PDB file of C-alpha atoms in Angstrom:
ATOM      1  CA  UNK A   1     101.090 367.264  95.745  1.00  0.00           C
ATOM      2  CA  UNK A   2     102.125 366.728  99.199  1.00  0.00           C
ATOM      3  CA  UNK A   3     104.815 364.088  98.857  1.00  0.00           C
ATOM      4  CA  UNK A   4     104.397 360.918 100.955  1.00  0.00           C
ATOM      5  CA  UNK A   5     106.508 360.230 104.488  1.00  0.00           C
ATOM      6  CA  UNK A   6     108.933 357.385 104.107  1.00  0.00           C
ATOM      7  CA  UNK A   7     108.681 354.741 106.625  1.00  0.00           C
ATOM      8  CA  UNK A   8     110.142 352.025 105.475  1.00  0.00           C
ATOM      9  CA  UNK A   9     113.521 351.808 103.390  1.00  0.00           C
ATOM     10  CA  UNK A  10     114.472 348.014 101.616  1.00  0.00           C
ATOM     11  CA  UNK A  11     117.711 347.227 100.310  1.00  0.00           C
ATOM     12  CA  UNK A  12     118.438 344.477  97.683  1.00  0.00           C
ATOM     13  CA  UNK A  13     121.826 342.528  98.865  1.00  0.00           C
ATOM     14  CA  UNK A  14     124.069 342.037  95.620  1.00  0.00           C
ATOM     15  CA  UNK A  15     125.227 345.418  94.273  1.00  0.00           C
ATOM     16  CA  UNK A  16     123.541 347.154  97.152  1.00  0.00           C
ATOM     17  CA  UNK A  17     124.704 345.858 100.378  1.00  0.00           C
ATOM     18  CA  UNK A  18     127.566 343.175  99.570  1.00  0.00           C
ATOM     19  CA  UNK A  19     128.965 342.233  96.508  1.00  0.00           C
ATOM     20  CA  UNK A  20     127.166 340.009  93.453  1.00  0.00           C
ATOM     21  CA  UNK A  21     127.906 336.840  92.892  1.00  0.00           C
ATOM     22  CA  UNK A  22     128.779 334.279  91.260  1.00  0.00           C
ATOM     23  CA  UNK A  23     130.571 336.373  88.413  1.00  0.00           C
ATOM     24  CA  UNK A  24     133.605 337.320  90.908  1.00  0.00           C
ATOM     25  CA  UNK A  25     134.455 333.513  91.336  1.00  0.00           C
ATOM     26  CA  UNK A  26     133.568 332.849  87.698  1.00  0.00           C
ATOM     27  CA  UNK A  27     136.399 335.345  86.943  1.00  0.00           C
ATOM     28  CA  UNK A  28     138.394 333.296  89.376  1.00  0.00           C
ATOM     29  CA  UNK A  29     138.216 329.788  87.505  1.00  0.00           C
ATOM     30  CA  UNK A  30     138.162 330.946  84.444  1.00  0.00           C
ATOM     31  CA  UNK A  31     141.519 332.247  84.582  1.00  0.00           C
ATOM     32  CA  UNK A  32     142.839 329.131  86.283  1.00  0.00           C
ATOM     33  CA  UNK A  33     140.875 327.191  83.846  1.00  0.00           C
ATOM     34  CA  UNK A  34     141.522 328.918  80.569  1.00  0.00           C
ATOM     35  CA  UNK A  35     140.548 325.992  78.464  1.00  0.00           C
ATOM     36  CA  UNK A  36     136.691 326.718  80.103  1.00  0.00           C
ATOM     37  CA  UNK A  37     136.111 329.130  77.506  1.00  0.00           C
ATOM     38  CA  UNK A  38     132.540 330.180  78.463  1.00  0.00           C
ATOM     39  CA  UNK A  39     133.642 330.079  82.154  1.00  0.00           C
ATOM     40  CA  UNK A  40     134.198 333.727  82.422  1.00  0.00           C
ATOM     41  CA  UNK A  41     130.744 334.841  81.700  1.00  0.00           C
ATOM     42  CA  UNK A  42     129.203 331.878  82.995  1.00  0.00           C
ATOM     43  CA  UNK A  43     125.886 333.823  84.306  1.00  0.00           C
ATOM     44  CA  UNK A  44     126.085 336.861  81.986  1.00  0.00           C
ATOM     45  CA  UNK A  45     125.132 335.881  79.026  1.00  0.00           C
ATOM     46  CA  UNK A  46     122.041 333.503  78.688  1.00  0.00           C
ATOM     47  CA  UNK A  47     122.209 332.932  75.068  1.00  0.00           C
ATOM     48  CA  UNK A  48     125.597 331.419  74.783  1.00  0.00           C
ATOM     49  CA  UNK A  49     125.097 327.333  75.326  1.00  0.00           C
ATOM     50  CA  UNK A  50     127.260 326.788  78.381  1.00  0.00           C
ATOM     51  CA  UNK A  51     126.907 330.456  79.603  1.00  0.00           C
ATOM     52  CA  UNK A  52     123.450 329.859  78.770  1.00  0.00           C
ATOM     53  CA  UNK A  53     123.084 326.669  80.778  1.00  0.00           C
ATOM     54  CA  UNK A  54     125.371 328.151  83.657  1.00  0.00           C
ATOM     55  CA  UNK A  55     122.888 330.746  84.182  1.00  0.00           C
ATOM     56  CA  UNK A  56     119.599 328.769  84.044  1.00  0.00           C
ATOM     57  CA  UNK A  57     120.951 326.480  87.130  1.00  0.00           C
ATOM     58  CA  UNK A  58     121.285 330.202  88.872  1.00  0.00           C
ATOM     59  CA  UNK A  59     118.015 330.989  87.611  1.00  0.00           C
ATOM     60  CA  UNK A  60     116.714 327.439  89.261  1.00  0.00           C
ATOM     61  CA  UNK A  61     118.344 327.621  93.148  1.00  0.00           C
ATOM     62  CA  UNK A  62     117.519 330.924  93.467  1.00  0.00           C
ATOM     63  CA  UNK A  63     113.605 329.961  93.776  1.00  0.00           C
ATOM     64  CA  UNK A  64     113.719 326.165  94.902  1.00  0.00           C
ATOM     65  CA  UNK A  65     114.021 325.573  98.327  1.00  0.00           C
ATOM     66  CA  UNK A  66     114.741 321.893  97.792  1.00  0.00           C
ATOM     67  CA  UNK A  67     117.584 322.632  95.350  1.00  0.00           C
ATOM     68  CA  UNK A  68     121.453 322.871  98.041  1.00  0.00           C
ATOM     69  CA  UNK A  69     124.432 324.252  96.918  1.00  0.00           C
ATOM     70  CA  UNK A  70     125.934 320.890  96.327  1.00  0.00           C
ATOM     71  CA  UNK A  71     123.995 320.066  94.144  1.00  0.00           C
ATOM     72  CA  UNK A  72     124.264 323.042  92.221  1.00  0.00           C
ATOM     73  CA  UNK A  73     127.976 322.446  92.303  1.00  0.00           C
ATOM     74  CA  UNK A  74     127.663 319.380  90.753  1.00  0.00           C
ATOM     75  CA  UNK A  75     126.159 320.203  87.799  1.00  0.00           C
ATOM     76  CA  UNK A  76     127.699 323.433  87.910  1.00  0.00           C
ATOM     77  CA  UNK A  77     131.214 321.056  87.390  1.00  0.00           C
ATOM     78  CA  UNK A  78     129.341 318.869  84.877  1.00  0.00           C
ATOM     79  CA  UNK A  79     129.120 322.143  82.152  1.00  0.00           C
ATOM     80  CA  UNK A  80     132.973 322.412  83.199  1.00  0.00           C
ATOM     81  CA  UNK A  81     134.896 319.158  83.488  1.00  0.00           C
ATOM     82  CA  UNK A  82     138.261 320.584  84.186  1.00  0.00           C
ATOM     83  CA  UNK A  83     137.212 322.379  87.349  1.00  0.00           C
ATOM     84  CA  UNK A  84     139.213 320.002  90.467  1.00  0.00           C
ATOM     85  CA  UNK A  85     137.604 321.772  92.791  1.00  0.00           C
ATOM     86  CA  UNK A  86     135.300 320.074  95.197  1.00  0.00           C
ATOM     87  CA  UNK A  87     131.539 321.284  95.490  1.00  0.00           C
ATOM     88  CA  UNK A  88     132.332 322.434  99.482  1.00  0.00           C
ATOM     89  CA  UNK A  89     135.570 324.148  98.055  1.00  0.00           C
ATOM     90  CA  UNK A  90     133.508 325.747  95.488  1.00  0.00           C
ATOM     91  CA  UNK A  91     131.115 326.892  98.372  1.00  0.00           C
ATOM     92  CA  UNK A  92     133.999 327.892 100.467  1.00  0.00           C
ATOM     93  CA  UNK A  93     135.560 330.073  97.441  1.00  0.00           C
ATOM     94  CA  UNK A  94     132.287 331.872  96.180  1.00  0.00           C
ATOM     95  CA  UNK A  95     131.717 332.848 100.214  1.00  0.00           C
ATOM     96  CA  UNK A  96     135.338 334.538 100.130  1.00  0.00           C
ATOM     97  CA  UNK A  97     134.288 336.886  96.828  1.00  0.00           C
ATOM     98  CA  UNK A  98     131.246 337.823  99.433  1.00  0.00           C
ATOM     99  CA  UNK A  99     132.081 341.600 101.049  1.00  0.00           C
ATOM    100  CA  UNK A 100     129.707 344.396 102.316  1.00  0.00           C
ATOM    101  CA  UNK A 101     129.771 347.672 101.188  1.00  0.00           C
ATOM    102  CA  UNK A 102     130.531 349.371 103.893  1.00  0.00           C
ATOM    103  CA  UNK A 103     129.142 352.904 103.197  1.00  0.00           C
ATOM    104  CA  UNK A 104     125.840 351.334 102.510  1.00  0.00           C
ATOM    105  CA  UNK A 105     125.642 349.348 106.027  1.00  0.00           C
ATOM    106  CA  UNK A 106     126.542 352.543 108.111  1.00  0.00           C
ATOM    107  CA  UNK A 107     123.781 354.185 105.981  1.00  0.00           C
ATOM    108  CA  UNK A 108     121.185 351.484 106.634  1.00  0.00           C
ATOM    109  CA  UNK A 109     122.594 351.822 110.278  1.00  0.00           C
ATOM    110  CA  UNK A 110     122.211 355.521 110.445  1.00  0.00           C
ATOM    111  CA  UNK A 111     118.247 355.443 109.119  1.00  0.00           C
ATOM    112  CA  UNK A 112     117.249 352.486 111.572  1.00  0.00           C
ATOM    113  CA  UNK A 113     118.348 354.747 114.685  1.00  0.00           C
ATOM    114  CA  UNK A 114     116.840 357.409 112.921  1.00  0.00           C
ATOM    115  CA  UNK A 115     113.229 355.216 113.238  1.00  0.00           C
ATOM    116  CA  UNK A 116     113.460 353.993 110.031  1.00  0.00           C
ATOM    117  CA  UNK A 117     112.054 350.277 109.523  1.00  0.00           C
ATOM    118  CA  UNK A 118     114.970 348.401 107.420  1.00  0.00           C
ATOM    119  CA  UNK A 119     114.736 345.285 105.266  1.00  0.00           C
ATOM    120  CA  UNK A 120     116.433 343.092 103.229  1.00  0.00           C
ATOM    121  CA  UNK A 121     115.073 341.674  99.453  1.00  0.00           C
ATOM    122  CA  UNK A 122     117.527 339.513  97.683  1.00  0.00           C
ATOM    123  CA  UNK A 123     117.369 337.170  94.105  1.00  0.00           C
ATOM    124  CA  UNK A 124     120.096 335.002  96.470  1.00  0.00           C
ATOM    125  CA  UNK A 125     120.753 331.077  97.708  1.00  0.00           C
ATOM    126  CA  UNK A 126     119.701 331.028 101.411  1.00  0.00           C
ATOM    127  CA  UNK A 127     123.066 329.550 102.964  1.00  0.00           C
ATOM    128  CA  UNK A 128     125.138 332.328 100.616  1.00  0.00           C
ATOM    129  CA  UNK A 129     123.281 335.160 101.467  1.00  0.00           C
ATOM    130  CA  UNK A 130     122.880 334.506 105.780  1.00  0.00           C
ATOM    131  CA  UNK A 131     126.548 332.964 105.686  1.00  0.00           C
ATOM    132  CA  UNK A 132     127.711 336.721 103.868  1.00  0.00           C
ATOM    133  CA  UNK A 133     125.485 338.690 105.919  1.00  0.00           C
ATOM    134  CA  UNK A 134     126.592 337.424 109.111  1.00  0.00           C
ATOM    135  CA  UNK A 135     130.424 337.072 108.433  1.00  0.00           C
ATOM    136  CA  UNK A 136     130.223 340.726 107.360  1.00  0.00           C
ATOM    137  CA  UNK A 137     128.336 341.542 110.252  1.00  0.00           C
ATOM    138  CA  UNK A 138     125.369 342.672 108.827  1.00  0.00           C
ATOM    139  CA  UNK A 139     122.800 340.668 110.856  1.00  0.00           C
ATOM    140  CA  UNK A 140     123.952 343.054 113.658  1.00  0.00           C
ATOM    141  CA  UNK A 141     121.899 346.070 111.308  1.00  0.00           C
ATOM    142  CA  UNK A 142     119.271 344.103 109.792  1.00  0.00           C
ATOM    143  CA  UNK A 143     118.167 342.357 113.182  1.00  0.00           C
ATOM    144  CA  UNK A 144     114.376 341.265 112.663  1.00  0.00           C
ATOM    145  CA  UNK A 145     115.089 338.208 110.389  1.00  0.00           C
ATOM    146  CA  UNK A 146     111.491 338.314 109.496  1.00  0.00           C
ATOM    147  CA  UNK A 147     112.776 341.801 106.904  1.00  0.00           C
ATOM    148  CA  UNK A 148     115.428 339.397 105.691  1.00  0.00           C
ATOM    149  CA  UNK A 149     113.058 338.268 102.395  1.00  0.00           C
ATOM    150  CA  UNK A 150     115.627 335.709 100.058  1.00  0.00           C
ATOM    151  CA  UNK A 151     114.142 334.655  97.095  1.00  0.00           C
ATOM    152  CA  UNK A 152     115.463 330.994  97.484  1.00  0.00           C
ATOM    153  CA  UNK A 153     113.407 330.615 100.960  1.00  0.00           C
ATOM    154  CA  UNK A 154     110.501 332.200  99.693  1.00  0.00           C
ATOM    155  CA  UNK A 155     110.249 330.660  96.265  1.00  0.00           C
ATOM    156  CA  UNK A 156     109.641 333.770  94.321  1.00  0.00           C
ATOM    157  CA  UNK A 157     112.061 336.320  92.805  1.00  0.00           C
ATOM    158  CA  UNK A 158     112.357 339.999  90.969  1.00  0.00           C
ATOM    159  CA  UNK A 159     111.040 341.388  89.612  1.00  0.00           C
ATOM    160  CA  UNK A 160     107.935 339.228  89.768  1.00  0.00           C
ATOM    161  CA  UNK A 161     104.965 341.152  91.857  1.00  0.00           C
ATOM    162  CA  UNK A 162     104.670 338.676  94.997  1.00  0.00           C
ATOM    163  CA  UNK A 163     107.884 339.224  96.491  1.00  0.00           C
ATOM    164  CA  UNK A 164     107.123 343.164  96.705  1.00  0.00           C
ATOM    165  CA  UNK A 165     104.006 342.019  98.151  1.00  0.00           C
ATOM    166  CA  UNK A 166     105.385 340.110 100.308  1.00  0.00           C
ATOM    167  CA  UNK A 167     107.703 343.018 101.982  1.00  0.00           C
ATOM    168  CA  UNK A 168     105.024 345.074 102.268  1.00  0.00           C
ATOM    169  CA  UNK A 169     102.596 342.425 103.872  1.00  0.00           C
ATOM    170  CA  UNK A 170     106.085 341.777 106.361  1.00  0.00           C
ATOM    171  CA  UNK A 171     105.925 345.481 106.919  1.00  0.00           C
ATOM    172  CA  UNK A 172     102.332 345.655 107.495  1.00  0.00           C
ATOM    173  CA  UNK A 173     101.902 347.973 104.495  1.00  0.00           C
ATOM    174  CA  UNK A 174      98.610 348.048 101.840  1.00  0.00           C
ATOM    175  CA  UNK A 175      99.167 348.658  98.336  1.00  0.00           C
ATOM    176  CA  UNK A 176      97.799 352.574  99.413  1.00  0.00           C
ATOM    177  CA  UNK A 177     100.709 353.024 101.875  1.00  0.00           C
ATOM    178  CA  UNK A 178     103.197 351.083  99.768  1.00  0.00           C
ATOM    179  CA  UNK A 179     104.350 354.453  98.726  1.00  0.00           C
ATOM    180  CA  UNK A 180     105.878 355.003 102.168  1.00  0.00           C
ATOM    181  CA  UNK A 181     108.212 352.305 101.352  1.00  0.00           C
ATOM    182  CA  UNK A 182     111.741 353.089  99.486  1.00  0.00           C
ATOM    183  CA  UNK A 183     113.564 349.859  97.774  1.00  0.00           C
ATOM    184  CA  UNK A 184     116.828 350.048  96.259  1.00  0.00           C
ATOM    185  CA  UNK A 185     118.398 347.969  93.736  1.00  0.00           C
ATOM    186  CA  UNK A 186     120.831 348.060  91.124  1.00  0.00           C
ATOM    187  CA  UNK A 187     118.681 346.207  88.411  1.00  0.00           C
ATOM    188  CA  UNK A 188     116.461 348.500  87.053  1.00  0.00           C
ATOM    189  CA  UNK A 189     113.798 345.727  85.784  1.00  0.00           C
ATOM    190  CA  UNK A 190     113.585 345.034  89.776  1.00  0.00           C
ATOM    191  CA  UNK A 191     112.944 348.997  90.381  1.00  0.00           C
ATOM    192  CA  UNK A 192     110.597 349.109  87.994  1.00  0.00           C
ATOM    193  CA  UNK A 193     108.831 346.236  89.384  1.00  0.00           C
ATOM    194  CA  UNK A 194     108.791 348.110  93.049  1.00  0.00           C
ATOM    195  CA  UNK A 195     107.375 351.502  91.252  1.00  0.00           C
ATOM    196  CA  UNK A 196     104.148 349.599  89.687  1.00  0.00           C
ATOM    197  CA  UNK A 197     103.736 348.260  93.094  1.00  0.00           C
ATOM    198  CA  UNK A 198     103.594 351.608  94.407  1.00  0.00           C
ATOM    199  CA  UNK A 199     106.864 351.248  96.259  1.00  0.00           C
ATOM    200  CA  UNK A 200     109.779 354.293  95.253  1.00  0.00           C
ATOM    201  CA  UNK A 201     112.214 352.861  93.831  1.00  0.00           C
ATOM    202  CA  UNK A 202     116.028 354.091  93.417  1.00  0.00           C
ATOM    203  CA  UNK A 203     118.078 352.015  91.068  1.00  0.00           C
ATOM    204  CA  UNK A 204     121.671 352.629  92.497  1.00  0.00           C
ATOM    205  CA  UNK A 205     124.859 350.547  92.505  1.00  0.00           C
ATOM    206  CA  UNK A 206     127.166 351.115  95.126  1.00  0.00           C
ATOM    207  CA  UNK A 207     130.130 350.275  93.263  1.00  0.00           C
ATOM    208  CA  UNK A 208     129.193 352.335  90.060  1.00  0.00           C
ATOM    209  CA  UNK A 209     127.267 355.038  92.176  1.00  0.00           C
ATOM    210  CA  UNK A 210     128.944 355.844  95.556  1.00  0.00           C
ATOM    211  CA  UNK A 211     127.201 356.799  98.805  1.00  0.00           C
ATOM    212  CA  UNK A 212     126.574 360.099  98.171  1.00  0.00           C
ATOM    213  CA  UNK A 213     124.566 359.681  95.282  1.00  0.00           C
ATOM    214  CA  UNK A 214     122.319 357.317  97.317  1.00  0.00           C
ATOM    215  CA  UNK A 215     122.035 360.007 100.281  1.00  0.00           C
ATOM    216  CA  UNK A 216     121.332 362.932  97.663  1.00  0.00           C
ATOM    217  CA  UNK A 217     118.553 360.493  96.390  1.00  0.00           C
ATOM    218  CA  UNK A 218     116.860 359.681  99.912  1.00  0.00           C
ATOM    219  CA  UNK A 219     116.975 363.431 100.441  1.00  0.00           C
ATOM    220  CA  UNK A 220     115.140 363.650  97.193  1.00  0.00           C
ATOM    221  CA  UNK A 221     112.592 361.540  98.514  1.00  0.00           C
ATOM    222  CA  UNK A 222     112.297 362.971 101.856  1.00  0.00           C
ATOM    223  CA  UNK A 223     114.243 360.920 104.118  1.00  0.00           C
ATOM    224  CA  UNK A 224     115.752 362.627 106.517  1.00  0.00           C
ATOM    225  CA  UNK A 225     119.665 361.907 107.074  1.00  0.00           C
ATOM    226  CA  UNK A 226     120.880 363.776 110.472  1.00  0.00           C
TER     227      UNK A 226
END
């Protein structure tokens, strides 16, 4: 079986490009606020009441439009009463656990000068995601904001179908030439998702995995890395 040319290579953003959030700042107040006992897994866990509920209100402003920061802030604070912090502080402190892997943006770099078409598919809040991408100069890569798909702006998340559809409708692709389309993630429910689609998918997190793995993988795939 001839194996198909790769056009087109996605990235999700959390694990893949920058780092996830909000567990980093999570970590943060839950050490300052010890008596928050739930705090430090606030969006791991969904079973655990207050974990539970933490998560859910992630789980909402990641697919409603209507739904700001503040206000997630709010009742963010409202499951945690000791937390002093302000909602704009709270803003201003989950944007400082925000930082790009670097490896990965010199590789998406490398494969857009190489003809590549990039993109960008991220379960993220609008304002967290564009304010991380551009202070980590990322924007400069991933310049046709049109590829920059966040779940919050489009109402739809991973794993579910339509955003996949959406990419490859942004990329002009058909579910017949999906397969010229690579996505990475580190969630392998949102892989999967990409492979029934047609799309390859490579589960990879660039903490856990390192560059090289990624590369080796591409390779794999066909992608040519000169």
């Amino acid at each position: 079986k001839k194996m198909t040319e790769v056009k087109a290579i996605g990235f999700d953003a959390g694990g893949v490009l920058i780092t996830g959030i909000p567990n980093k700042l999570f970590d943060q107040l839950a050490k300052k606020y010890p008596q928050e006992k739930w705090l430090a897994g606030a969006q791991r866990d969904p079973e655990t009441n207050a974990k539970g509920q933490a998560y859910n209100l992630w789980d909402k402003i990641k697919k409603d439009p209507n739904y700001t920061t503040r206000q997630y802030w709010v009742e963010f604070k409202e499951m945690f009463p000791s937390i002093q912090e302000s909602p704009e502080e709270l803003d201003r402190l989950l944007l400082l656990t925000l930082h790009s892997y670097k490896d990965t943006i010199e590789l998406a770099r490398r494969l857009k000068a190489q003809g590549y078409t990039i993109a960008i598919v991220s379960n993220h809040v609008t304002y967290w995601l564009t304010e991380s991408l551009r202070k980590e100069g990322i924007l400069d890569v991933f310049t046709d904001p049109n590829l920059i798909i966040c779940s919050q702006e489009v109402s739809m998340a991973k794993p579910s179908a339509d955003i996949y559809k959406l990419l490859l409708t942004r990329l002009n692709y058909t579910p017949e030439t999906a397969g010229q389309v690579v996505f990475i993630d580190d969630q392998s429910e949102n892989i999967e998702a990409a492979n029934r689609l047609g799309l390859q998918g490579i589960n990879w997190h660039a903490q856990k995995d390192g560059i090289e793995k990624l590369k080796a993988r591409l390779v794999e795939l066909g992608v040519k890395l000169d």
